[in-house]
């Protein structure tokens, strides 16, 4: 079923579950959240939960899908020649806005960019980069799109896990310069 054809009641139920999960994870790690507690918080039945999600991890990835969309949009929020010293404001906002749910993101995005959220981020970012590079006829669109997706997902994950240091604004600048360098690297 496409999102446009989705039953509004189902959309509201999933939204309640996502909100309940984000609220619960603001209080405790995902590993300490139970389906029973979550459905009580959301005011729905346990069977209804399982109509929409296979497990808590599937709900958590869905609840965090906005962060993936925000990251992909932030990295592509510029036009013309990119200035290595001026990341798009959307990229600065993206890194600054991660704090409220950083613990949940760390649980779903493993160091190096793996994990269930890392897979979604890599797939979405690679697809967007590939489409844009192909559209402009840039060389090696698949290779560079993969490198950009892997670099961003890996650095983001490592930063969230404390393996890369820097304040949000600083890391946004550093990531921006890294990605521009990947795009500008001469390829045979």
PDB file of C-alpha atoms in Angstrom:
ATOM      1  CA  UNK A   1       0.000   0.000   0.000  1.00  0.00           C
ATOM      2  CA  UNK A   2       1.399   3.427  -0.888  1.00  0.00           C
ATOM      3  CA  UNK A   3       1.554   6.150   1.753  1.00  0.00           C
ATOM      4  CA  UNK A   4      -1.011   8.188  -0.205  1.00  0.00           C
ATOM      5  CA  UNK A   5      -3.511   5.290  -0.034  1.00  0.00           C
ATOM      6  CA  UNK A   6      -2.791   4.512   3.621  1.00  0.00           C
ATOM      7  CA  UNK A   7      -5.698   4.232   6.046  1.00  0.00           C
ATOM      8  CA  UNK A   8      -5.662   7.366   8.253  1.00  0.00           C
ATOM      9  CA  UNK A   9      -6.383   5.247  11.338  1.00  0.00           C
ATOM     10  CA  UNK A  10      -3.325   3.090  10.677  1.00  0.00           C
ATOM     11  CA  UNK A  11      -1.207   6.201  10.154  1.00  0.00           C
ATOM     12  CA  UNK A  12      -2.439   7.643  13.468  1.00  0.00           C
ATOM     13  CA  UNK A  13      -1.724   4.371  15.272  1.00  0.00           C
ATOM     14  CA  UNK A  14       1.827   4.206  13.899  1.00  0.00           C
ATOM     15  CA  UNK A  15       2.354   7.868  14.817  1.00  0.00           C
ATOM     16  CA  UNK A  16       1.227   7.156  18.403  1.00  0.00           C
ATOM     17  CA  UNK A  17       3.559   4.177  18.593  1.00  0.00           C
ATOM     18  CA  UNK A  18       6.499   6.188  17.221  1.00  0.00           C
ATOM     19  CA  UNK A  19       5.867   9.049  19.662  1.00  0.00           C
ATOM     20  CA  UNK A  20       5.482   6.624  22.574  1.00  0.00           C
ATOM     21  CA  UNK A  21       8.741   4.913  21.657  1.00  0.00           C
ATOM     22  CA  UNK A  22      10.652   8.194  21.365  1.00  0.00           C
ATOM     23  CA  UNK A  23       9.258   9.326  24.729  1.00  0.00           C
ATOM     24  CA  UNK A  24      10.139   5.986  26.348  1.00  0.00           C
ATOM     25  CA  UNK A  25      13.660   6.052  24.889  1.00  0.00           C
ATOM     26  CA  UNK A  26      14.160   9.552  26.271  1.00  0.00           C
ATOM     27  CA  UNK A  27      13.773   7.933  29.698  1.00  0.00           C
ATOM     28  CA  UNK A  28      15.621   4.624  29.187  1.00  0.00           C
ATOM     29  CA  UNK A  29      17.577   2.688  26.550  1.00  0.00           C
ATOM     30  CA  UNK A  30      15.658   0.816  23.849  1.00  0.00           C
ATOM     31  CA  UNK A  31      16.881  -2.472  25.339  1.00  0.00           C
ATOM     32  CA  UNK A  32      14.936  -1.631  28.532  1.00  0.00           C
ATOM     33  CA  UNK A  33      11.671  -0.788  26.715  1.00  0.00           C
ATOM     34  CA  UNK A  34       9.108  -3.577  26.462  1.00  0.00           C
ATOM     35  CA  UNK A  35       6.229  -3.973  24.035  1.00  0.00           C
ATOM     36  CA  UNK A  36       3.857  -4.241  27.002  1.00  0.00           C
ATOM     37  CA  UNK A  37       4.982  -0.913  28.473  1.00  0.00           C
ATOM     38  CA  UNK A  38       5.003   0.737  25.067  1.00  0.00           C
ATOM     39  CA  UNK A  39       1.452  -0.264  24.136  1.00  0.00           C
ATOM     40  CA  UNK A  40       0.217   0.891  27.573  1.00  0.00           C
ATOM     41  CA  UNK A  41       1.885   4.242  26.992  1.00  0.00           C
ATOM     42  CA  UNK A  42       0.395   4.494  23.490  1.00  0.00           C
ATOM     43  CA  UNK A  43      -3.038   3.376  24.658  1.00  0.00           C
ATOM     44  CA  UNK A  44      -3.350   0.563  22.123  1.00  0.00           C
ATOM     45  CA  UNK A  45      -3.528  -3.208  22.299  1.00  0.00           C
ATOM     46  CA  UNK A  46      -0.557  -5.519  21.955  1.00  0.00           C
ATOM     47  CA  UNK A  47      -2.119  -7.233  18.913  1.00  0.00           C
ATOM     48  CA  UNK A  48      -2.437  -3.842  17.230  1.00  0.00           C
ATOM     49  CA  UNK A  49       1.289  -3.264  17.751  1.00  0.00           C
ATOM     50  CA  UNK A  50       2.089  -6.501  15.929  1.00  0.00           C
ATOM     51  CA  UNK A  51      -0.228  -5.579  13.047  1.00  0.00           C
ATOM     52  CA  UNK A  52       2.089  -2.668  12.350  1.00  0.00           C
ATOM     53  CA  UNK A  53       5.560  -3.793  13.451  1.00  0.00           C
ATOM     54  CA  UNK A  54       7.416  -7.092  13.730  1.00  0.00           C
ATOM     55  CA  UNK A  55       9.271  -5.971  16.857  1.00  0.00           C
ATOM     56  CA  UNK A  56      10.546  -2.953  18.785  1.00  0.00           C
ATOM     57  CA  UNK A  57      13.583  -2.574  16.534  1.00  0.00           C
ATOM     58  CA  UNK A  58      11.351  -2.242  13.458  1.00  0.00           C
ATOM     59  CA  UNK A  59       9.331   0.440  15.247  1.00  0.00           C
ATOM     60  CA  UNK A  60      12.518   2.191  16.373  1.00  0.00           C
ATOM     61  CA  UNK A  61      13.928   2.309  12.839  1.00  0.00           C
ATOM     62  CA  UNK A  62      10.598   3.663  11.592  1.00  0.00           C
ATOM     63  CA  UNK A  63      10.544   6.236  14.396  1.00  0.00           C
ATOM     64  CA  UNK A  64      14.054   7.323  13.434  1.00  0.00           C
ATOM     65  CA  UNK A  65      13.386   7.375   9.687  1.00  0.00           C
ATOM     66  CA  UNK A  66      12.982  11.137   9.849  1.00  0.00           C
ATOM     67  CA  UNK A  67      16.609  11.479  10.928  1.00  0.00           C
ATOM     68  CA  UNK A  68      17.608   9.561   7.785  1.00  0.00           C
ATOM     69  CA  UNK A  69      15.492  11.799   5.560  1.00  0.00           C
ATOM     70  CA  UNK A  70      16.851  14.872   7.342  1.00  0.00           C
ATOM     71  CA  UNK A  71      20.441  13.712   6.829  1.00  0.00           C
ATOM     72  CA  UNK A  72      19.947  12.987   3.145  1.00  0.00           C
ATOM     73  CA  UNK A  73      18.181  16.307   2.595  1.00  0.00           C
ATOM     74  CA  UNK A  74      20.810  18.202   4.606  1.00  0.00           C
ATOM     75  CA  UNK A  75      23.638  16.817   2.491  1.00  0.00           C
ATOM     76  CA  UNK A  76      21.849  17.821  -0.697  1.00  0.00           C
ATOM     77  CA  UNK A  77      20.607  21.241   0.442  1.00  0.00           C
ATOM     78  CA  UNK A  78      22.957  23.221  -1.755  1.00  0.00           C
ATOM     79  CA  UNK A  79      23.082  24.248  -5.373  1.00  0.00           C
ATOM     80  CA  UNK A  80      25.933  25.452  -7.543  1.00  0.00           C
ATOM     81  CA  UNK A  81      29.561  25.073  -6.571  1.00  0.00           C
ATOM     82  CA  UNK A  82      29.841  23.941  -2.936  1.00  0.00           C
ATOM     83  CA  UNK A  83      31.954  26.082  -0.648  1.00  0.00           C
ATOM     84  CA  UNK A  84      34.097  23.797   1.557  1.00  0.00           C
ATOM     85  CA  UNK A  85      34.026  26.416   4.325  1.00  0.00           C
ATOM     86  CA  UNK A  86      30.244  26.856   4.361  1.00  0.00           C
ATOM     87  CA  UNK A  87      28.184  23.709   4.861  1.00  0.00           C
ATOM     88  CA  UNK A  88      24.507  24.055   4.059  1.00  0.00           C
ATOM     89  CA  UNK A  89      22.542  25.425   7.024  1.00  0.00           C
ATOM     90  CA  UNK A  90      20.439  22.248   6.914  1.00  0.00           C
ATOM     91  CA  UNK A  91      23.570  20.182   7.657  1.00  0.00           C
ATOM     92  CA  UNK A  92      24.427  22.383  10.641  1.00  0.00           C
ATOM     93  CA  UNK A  93      20.821  22.073  11.871  1.00  0.00           C
ATOM     94  CA  UNK A  94      20.907  18.309  11.377  1.00  0.00           C
ATOM     95  CA  UNK A  95      23.916  17.784  13.655  1.00  0.00           C
ATOM     96  CA  UNK A  96      22.634  20.297  16.200  1.00  0.00           C
ATOM     97  CA  UNK A  97      19.262  18.536  16.355  1.00  0.00           C
ATOM     98  CA  UNK A  98      20.514  15.023  17.139  1.00  0.00           C
ATOM     99  CA  UNK A  99      20.927  15.446  20.894  1.00  0.00           C
ATOM    100  CA  UNK A 100      17.357  14.717  22.090  1.00  0.00           C
ATOM    101  CA  UNK A 101      17.416  11.151  20.743  1.00  0.00           C
ATOM    102  CA  UNK A 102      21.163  10.508  20.504  1.00  0.00           C
ATOM    103  CA  UNK A 103      20.933   7.482  22.792  1.00  0.00           C
ATOM    104  CA  UNK A 104      18.397   5.789  20.549  1.00  0.00           C
ATOM    105  CA  UNK A 105      20.400   6.642  17.440  1.00  0.00           C
ATOM    106  CA  UNK A 106      23.483   5.078  19.057  1.00  0.00           C
ATOM    107  CA  UNK A 107      21.541   1.873  19.678  1.00  0.00           C
ATOM    108  CA  UNK A 108      20.412   1.660  16.052  1.00  0.00           C
ATOM    109  CA  UNK A 109      23.533   3.036  14.372  1.00  0.00           C
ATOM    110  CA  UNK A 110      26.629   1.024  15.281  1.00  0.00           C
ATOM    111  CA  UNK A 111      30.194   2.349  15.128  1.00  0.00           C
ATOM    112  CA  UNK A 112      31.345   2.391  11.541  1.00  0.00           C
ATOM    113  CA  UNK A 113      27.820   3.043  10.259  1.00  0.00           C
ATOM    114  CA  UNK A 114      26.299  -0.418  10.614  1.00  0.00           C
ATOM    115  CA  UNK A 115      23.136  -1.437  12.380  1.00  0.00           C
ATOM    116  CA  UNK A 116      19.540  -1.168  11.234  1.00  0.00           C
ATOM    117  CA  UNK A 117      19.471   2.639  11.039  1.00  0.00           C
ATOM    118  CA  UNK A 118      22.885   2.657   9.367  1.00  0.00           C
ATOM    119  CA  UNK A 119      21.605   0.371   6.611  1.00  0.00           C
ATOM    120  CA  UNK A 120      18.634   2.650   5.932  1.00  0.00           C
ATOM    121  CA  UNK A 121      20.844   5.749   5.980  1.00  0.00           C
ATOM    122  CA  UNK A 122      23.388   4.175   3.633  1.00  0.00           C
ATOM    123  CA  UNK A 123      20.727   2.974   1.177  1.00  0.00           C
ATOM    124  CA  UNK A 124      18.871   6.291   1.049  1.00  0.00           C
ATOM    125  CA  UNK A 125      21.993   8.435   0.833  1.00  0.00           C
ATOM    126  CA  UNK A 126      23.584   6.215  -1.814  1.00  0.00           C
ATOM    127  CA  UNK A 127      20.413   6.286  -3.936  1.00  0.00           C
ATOM    128  CA  UNK A 128      20.134  10.088  -3.735  1.00  0.00           C
ATOM    129  CA  UNK A 129      23.835  10.626  -4.483  1.00  0.00           C
ATOM    130  CA  UNK A 130      23.746   8.143  -7.354  1.00  0.00           C
ATOM    131  CA  UNK A 131      20.717   9.840  -8.906  1.00  0.00           C
ATOM    132  CA  UNK A 132      22.275  13.293  -8.666  1.00  0.00           C
ATOM    133  CA  UNK A 133      25.690  12.227  -9.996  1.00  0.00           C
ATOM    134  CA  UNK A 134      24.061  10.307 -12.845  1.00  0.00           C
ATOM    135  CA  UNK A 135      21.851  13.304 -13.703  1.00  0.00           C
ATOM    136  CA  UNK A 136      24.844  15.627 -14.130  1.00  0.00           C
ATOM    137  CA  UNK A 137      27.012  13.026 -15.878  1.00  0.00           C
ATOM    138  CA  UNK A 138      29.664  12.947 -13.140  1.00  0.00           C
ATOM    139  CA  UNK A 139      32.253  10.165 -13.476  1.00  0.00           C
ATOM    140  CA  UNK A 140      31.918   6.929 -11.512  1.00  0.00           C
ATOM    141  CA  UNK A 141      28.493   7.751 -10.058  1.00  0.00           C
ATOM    142  CA  UNK A 142      28.115   4.379  -8.324  1.00  0.00           C
ATOM    143  CA  UNK A 143      31.569   4.389  -6.772  1.00  0.00           C
ATOM    144  CA  UNK A 144      31.353   7.947  -5.458  1.00  0.00           C
ATOM    145  CA  UNK A 145      27.767   7.495  -4.249  1.00  0.00           C
ATOM    146  CA  UNK A 146      28.853   4.431  -2.259  1.00  0.00           C
ATOM    147  CA  UNK A 147      31.860   6.280  -0.837  1.00  0.00           C
ATOM    148  CA  UNK A 148      29.766   9.297   0.168  1.00  0.00           C
ATOM    149  CA  UNK A 149      27.111   7.124   1.839  1.00  0.00           C
ATOM    150  CA  UNK A 150      29.687   5.009   3.685  1.00  0.00           C
ATOM    151  CA  UNK A 151      31.744   8.001   4.792  1.00  0.00           C
ATOM    152  CA  UNK A 152      28.763   9.942   6.094  1.00  0.00           C
ATOM    153  CA  UNK A 153      27.123   6.984   7.861  1.00  0.00           C
ATOM    154  CA  UNK A 154      30.450   5.938   9.368  1.00  0.00           C
ATOM    155  CA  UNK A 155      31.470   9.375  10.608  1.00  0.00           C
ATOM    156  CA  UNK A 156      27.981  10.095  11.964  1.00  0.00           C
ATOM    157  CA  UNK A 157      27.918   6.796  13.854  1.00  0.00           C
ATOM    158  CA  UNK A 158      31.441   7.179  15.179  1.00  0.00           C
ATOM    159  CA  UNK A 159      30.668  10.757  16.305  1.00  0.00           C
ATOM    160  CA  UNK A 160      27.504   9.628  18.088  1.00  0.00           C
ATOM    161  CA  UNK A 161      29.547   6.901  19.822  1.00  0.00           C
ATOM    162  CA  UNK A 162      32.275   9.349  20.853  1.00  0.00           C
ATOM    163  CA  UNK A 163      34.932   7.908  18.532  1.00  0.00           C
ATOM    164  CA  UNK A 164      35.173  11.177  16.583  1.00  0.00           C
ATOM    165  CA  UNK A 165      35.269  14.321  18.680  1.00  0.00           C
ATOM    166  CA  UNK A 166      33.778  17.701  17.951  1.00  0.00           C
ATOM    167  CA  UNK A 167      30.818  19.915  18.673  1.00  0.00           C
ATOM    168  CA  UNK A 168      27.870  19.610  16.274  1.00  0.00           C
ATOM    169  CA  UNK A 169      28.836  22.671  14.226  1.00  0.00           C
ATOM    170  CA  UNK A 170      32.460  21.594  14.042  1.00  0.00           C
ATOM    171  CA  UNK A 171      31.610  18.072  12.910  1.00  0.00           C
ATOM    172  CA  UNK A 172      29.202  19.433  10.286  1.00  0.00           C
ATOM    173  CA  UNK A 173      32.037  21.531   8.821  1.00  0.00           C
ATOM    174  CA  UNK A 174      34.474  18.625   8.865  1.00  0.00           C
ATOM    175  CA  UNK A 175      31.992  16.187   7.297  1.00  0.00           C
ATOM    176  CA  UNK A 176      31.110  18.750   4.627  1.00  0.00           C
ATOM    177  CA  UNK A 177      34.762  19.189   3.621  1.00  0.00           C
ATOM    178  CA  UNK A 178      35.258  15.411   3.572  1.00  0.00           C
ATOM    179  CA  UNK A 179      32.270  14.843   1.292  1.00  0.00           C
ATOM    180  CA  UNK A 180      33.298  17.638  -1.065  1.00  0.00           C
ATOM    181  CA  UNK A 181      36.747  16.067  -1.285  1.00  0.00           C
ATOM    182  CA  UNK A 182      35.169  12.722  -2.194  1.00  0.00           C
ATOM    183  CA  UNK A 183      33.140  14.353  -4.947  1.00  0.00           C
ATOM    184  CA  UNK A 184      36.161  16.224  -6.303  1.00  0.00           C
ATOM    185  CA  UNK A 185      38.639  13.347  -6.214  1.00  0.00           C
ATOM    186  CA  UNK A 186      39.865  12.775  -9.765  1.00  0.00           C
ATOM    187  CA  UNK A 187      39.011   9.298 -10.963  1.00  0.00           C
ATOM    188  CA  UNK A 188      40.659   7.515 -13.873  1.00  0.00           C
TER     189      UNK A 188
END
